Coordinates of C-alpha atoms in Angstrom, one line a residue:
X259 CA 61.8 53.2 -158.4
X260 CA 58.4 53.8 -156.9
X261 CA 58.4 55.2 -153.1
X262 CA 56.0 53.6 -151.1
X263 CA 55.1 55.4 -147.3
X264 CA 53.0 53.0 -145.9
X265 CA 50.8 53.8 -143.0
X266 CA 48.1 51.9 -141.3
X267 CA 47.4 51.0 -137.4
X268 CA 46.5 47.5 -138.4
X269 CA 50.3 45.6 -137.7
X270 CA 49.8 42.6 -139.4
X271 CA 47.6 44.4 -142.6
X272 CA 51.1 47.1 -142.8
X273 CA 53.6 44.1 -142.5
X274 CA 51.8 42.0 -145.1
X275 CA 51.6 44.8 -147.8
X276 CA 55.1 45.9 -147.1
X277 CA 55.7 42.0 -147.6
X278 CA 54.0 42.3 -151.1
X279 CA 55.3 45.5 -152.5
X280 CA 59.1 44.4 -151.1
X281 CA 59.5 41.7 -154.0
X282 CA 59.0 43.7 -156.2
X283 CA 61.8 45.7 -158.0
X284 CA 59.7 48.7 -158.5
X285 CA 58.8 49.6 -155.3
X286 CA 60.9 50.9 -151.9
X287 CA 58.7 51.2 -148.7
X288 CA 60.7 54.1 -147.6
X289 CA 58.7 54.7 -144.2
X290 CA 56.1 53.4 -142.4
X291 CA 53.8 55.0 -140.0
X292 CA 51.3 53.2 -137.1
X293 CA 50.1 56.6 -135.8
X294 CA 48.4 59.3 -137.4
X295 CA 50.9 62.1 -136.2
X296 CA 53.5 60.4 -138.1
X297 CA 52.1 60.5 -141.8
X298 CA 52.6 64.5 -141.9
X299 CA 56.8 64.1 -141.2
X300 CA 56.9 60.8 -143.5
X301 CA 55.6 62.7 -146.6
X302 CA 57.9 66.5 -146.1
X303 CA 60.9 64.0 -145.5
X304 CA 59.9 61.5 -148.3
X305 CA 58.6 63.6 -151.5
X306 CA 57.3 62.1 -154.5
X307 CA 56.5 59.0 -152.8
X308 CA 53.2 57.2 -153.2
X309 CA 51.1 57.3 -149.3
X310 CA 49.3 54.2 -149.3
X311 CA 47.1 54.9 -146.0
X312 CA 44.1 53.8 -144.1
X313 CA 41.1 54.6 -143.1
X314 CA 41.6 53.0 -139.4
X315 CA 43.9 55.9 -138.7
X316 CA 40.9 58.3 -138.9
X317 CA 42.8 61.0 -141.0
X318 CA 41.1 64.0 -142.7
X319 CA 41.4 62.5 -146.1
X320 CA 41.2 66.0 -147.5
X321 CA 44.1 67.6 -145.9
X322 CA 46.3 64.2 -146.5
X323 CA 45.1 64.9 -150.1
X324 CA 46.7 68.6 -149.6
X325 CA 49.7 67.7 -147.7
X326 CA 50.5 64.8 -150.8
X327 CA 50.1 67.5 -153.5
X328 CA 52.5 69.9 -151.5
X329 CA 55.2 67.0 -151.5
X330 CA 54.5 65.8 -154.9
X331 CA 52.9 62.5 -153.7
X332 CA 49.9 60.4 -154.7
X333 CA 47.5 58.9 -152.2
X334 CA 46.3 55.4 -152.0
X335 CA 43.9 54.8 -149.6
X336 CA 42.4 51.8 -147.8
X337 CA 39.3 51.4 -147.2
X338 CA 37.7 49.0 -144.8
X339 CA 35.8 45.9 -146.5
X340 CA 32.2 47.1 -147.7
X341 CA 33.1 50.9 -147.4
X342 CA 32.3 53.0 -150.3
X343 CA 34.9 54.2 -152.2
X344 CA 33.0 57.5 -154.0
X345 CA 33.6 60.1 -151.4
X346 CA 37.6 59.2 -150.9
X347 CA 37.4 60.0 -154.5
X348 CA 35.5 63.0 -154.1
X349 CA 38.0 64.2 -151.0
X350 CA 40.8 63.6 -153.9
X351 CA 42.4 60.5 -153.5
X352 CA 44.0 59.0 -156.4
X353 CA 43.0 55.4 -155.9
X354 CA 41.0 53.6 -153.4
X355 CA 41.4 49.2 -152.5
X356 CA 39.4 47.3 -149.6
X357 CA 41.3 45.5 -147.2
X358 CA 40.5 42.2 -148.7
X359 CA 42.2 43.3 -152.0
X360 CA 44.5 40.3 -153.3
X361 CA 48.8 40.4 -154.0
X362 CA 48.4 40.9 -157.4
X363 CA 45.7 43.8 -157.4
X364 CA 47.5 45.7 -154.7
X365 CA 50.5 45.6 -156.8
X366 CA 48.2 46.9 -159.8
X367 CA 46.6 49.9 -158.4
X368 CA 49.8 50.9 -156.3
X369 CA 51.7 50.9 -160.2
X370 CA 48.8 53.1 -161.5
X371 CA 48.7 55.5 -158.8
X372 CA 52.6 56.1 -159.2
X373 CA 52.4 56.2 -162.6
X374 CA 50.0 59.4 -162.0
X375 CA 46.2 57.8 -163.0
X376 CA 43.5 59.0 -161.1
X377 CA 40.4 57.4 -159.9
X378 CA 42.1 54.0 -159.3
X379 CA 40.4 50.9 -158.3
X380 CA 40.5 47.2 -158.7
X381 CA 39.0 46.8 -162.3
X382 CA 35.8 45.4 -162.5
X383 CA 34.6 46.1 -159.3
X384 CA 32.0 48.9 -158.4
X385 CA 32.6 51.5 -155.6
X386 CA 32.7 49.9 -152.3
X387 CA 31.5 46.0 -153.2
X388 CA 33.7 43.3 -153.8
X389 CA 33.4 39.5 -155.2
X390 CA 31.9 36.5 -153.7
X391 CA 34.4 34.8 -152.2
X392 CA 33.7 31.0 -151.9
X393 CA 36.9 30.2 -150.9
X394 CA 36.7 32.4 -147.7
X395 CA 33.3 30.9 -147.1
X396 CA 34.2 27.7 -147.0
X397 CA 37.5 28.0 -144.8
X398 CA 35.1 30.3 -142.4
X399 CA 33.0 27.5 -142.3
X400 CA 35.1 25.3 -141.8
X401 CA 36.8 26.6 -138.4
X402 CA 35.5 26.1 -135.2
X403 CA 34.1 29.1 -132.8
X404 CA 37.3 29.1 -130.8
X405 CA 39.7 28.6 -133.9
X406 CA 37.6 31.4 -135.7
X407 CA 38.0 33.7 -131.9
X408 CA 41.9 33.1 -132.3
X409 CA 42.2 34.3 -136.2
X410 CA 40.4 37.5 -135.2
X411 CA 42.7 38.0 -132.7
X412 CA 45.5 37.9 -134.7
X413 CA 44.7 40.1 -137.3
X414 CA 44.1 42.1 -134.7
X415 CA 47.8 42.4 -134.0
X416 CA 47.7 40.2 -130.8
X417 CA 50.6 38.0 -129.7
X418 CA 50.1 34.4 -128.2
X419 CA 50.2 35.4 -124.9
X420 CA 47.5 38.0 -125.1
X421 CA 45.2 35.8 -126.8
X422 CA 45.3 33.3 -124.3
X423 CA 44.9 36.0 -121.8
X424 CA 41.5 37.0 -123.2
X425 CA 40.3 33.4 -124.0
X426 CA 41.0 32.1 -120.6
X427 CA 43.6 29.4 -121.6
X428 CA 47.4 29.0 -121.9
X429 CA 50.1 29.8 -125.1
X430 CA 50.3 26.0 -125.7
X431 CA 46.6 25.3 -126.2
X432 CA 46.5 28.5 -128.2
X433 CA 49.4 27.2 -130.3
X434 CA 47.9 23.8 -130.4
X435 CA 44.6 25.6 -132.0
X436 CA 47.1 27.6 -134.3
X437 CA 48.5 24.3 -136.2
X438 CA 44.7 23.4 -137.0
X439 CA 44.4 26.5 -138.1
X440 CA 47.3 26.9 -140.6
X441 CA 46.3 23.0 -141.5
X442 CA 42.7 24.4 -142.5
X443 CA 43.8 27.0 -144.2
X444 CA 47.0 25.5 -145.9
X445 CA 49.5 28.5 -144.7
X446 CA 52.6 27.9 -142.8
X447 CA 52.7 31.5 -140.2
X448 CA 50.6 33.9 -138.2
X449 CA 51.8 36.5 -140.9
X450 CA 50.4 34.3 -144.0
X451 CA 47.4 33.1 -141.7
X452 CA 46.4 36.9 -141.1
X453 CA 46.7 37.9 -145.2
X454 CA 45.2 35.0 -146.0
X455 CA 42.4 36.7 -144.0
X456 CA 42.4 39.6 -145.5
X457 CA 42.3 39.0 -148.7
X458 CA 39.3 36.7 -148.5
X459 CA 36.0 39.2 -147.7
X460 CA 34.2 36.5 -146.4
X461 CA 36.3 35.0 -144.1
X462 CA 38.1 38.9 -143.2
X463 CA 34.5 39.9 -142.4
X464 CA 33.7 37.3 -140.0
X465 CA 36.9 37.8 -138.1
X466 CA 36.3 41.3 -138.2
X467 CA 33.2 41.0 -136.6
X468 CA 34.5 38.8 -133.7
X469 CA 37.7 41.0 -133.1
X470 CA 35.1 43.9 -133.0
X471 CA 33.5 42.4 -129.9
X472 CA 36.6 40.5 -128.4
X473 CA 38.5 43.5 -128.5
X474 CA 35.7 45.5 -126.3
X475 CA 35.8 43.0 -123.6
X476 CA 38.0 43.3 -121.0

């Protein structure tokens, strides 16, 4: 059984891996960690787990590197979309995947990194660029500003109410918007709408981009 401690500040990104990694048999997500002052206790509890963490937590990627070897752990980390994935490697990591990583590949490097390889990363691609994504493009293109406002929210982590705090509107317009949304982009949930996002760069960077500059208004 593989050990997972999973630790990222991004809700929705943590809940959707755990989703992925939970059906399969050979993984246990044994802790999971929003804040960075949590990772530290997770790994001296939980030894000889795998750490899959990100980079939003603004870690010393070094001294997680030292603090893994101490508990017999291998680090994962997650890098933001378009990062480069050289110096993680250089700092020691044992694999490195972009937030827009799909199911299947997540589940790939995660195996690899338990298994004890080194230098992990989704085959094919070079450090820090990913694939053209068409399909992304052409859902992005396909939703309108405010639709495209209200997915960046999400993945942001933000609840109905909230968004239609900072949109100006109320939860039923917003959930009005949501059902055109899931209807564009053939999911059924805020939690499938929000990997779905992810794990298409072109559409994640877009929302990324939004959020960015949503998030920084009051």
């Amino acid at each position: 059984m593989n050990k997972v401690i999973l630790a990222d500040s991004q809700a929705i990104f943590r809940a959707g891996t755990a989703k992925i990694l939970a059906m399969e048999d050979d993984f246990r997500i044994i802790a999971q960690c929003s804040e960075p002052e949590r990772i530290f206790p997770a790994m001296e509890t939980f030894r000889g787990a795998t750490v899959i963490f990100a980079t939003s937590l603004k870690l010393q990627v070094p001294q997680v590197v030292e603090r893994a070897r101490l508990a017999s752990s291998r680090c994962l980390l997650v890098a933001e979309n378009g990062e480069s994935s050289q110096s993680y490697f250089q700092a020691g990591v044992d694999g490195v995947i972009h937030r827009s990583i799909s199911g299947p590949n997540l589940i790939d490097c995660a195996r690899r990194v338990a298994r004890g390889e080194r230098n992990v990363r989704v085959s094919g691609s070079e450090a820090g660029e990913m694939e053209e994504d068409s399909v992304g493009a052409r859902v992005r293109d396909r939703l309108t500003p405010k639709e495209m406002k209200i997915v960046a929210l999400i993945i942001q982590g933000c609840k109905n109410r909230e968004i239609a705090q900072r949109l100006g509107t109320t939860e039923q317009v917003i959930k009005n918007y949501l059902r055109s949304i899931y209807d564009k982009t053939g999911v059924s949930d805020r939690l499938e709408l929000a990997l779905f996002t992810i794990h298409h760069r072109m559409l994640a960077d877009a929302a990324n981009a939004i959020g960015d500059l949503l998030m920084q208004t009051p």
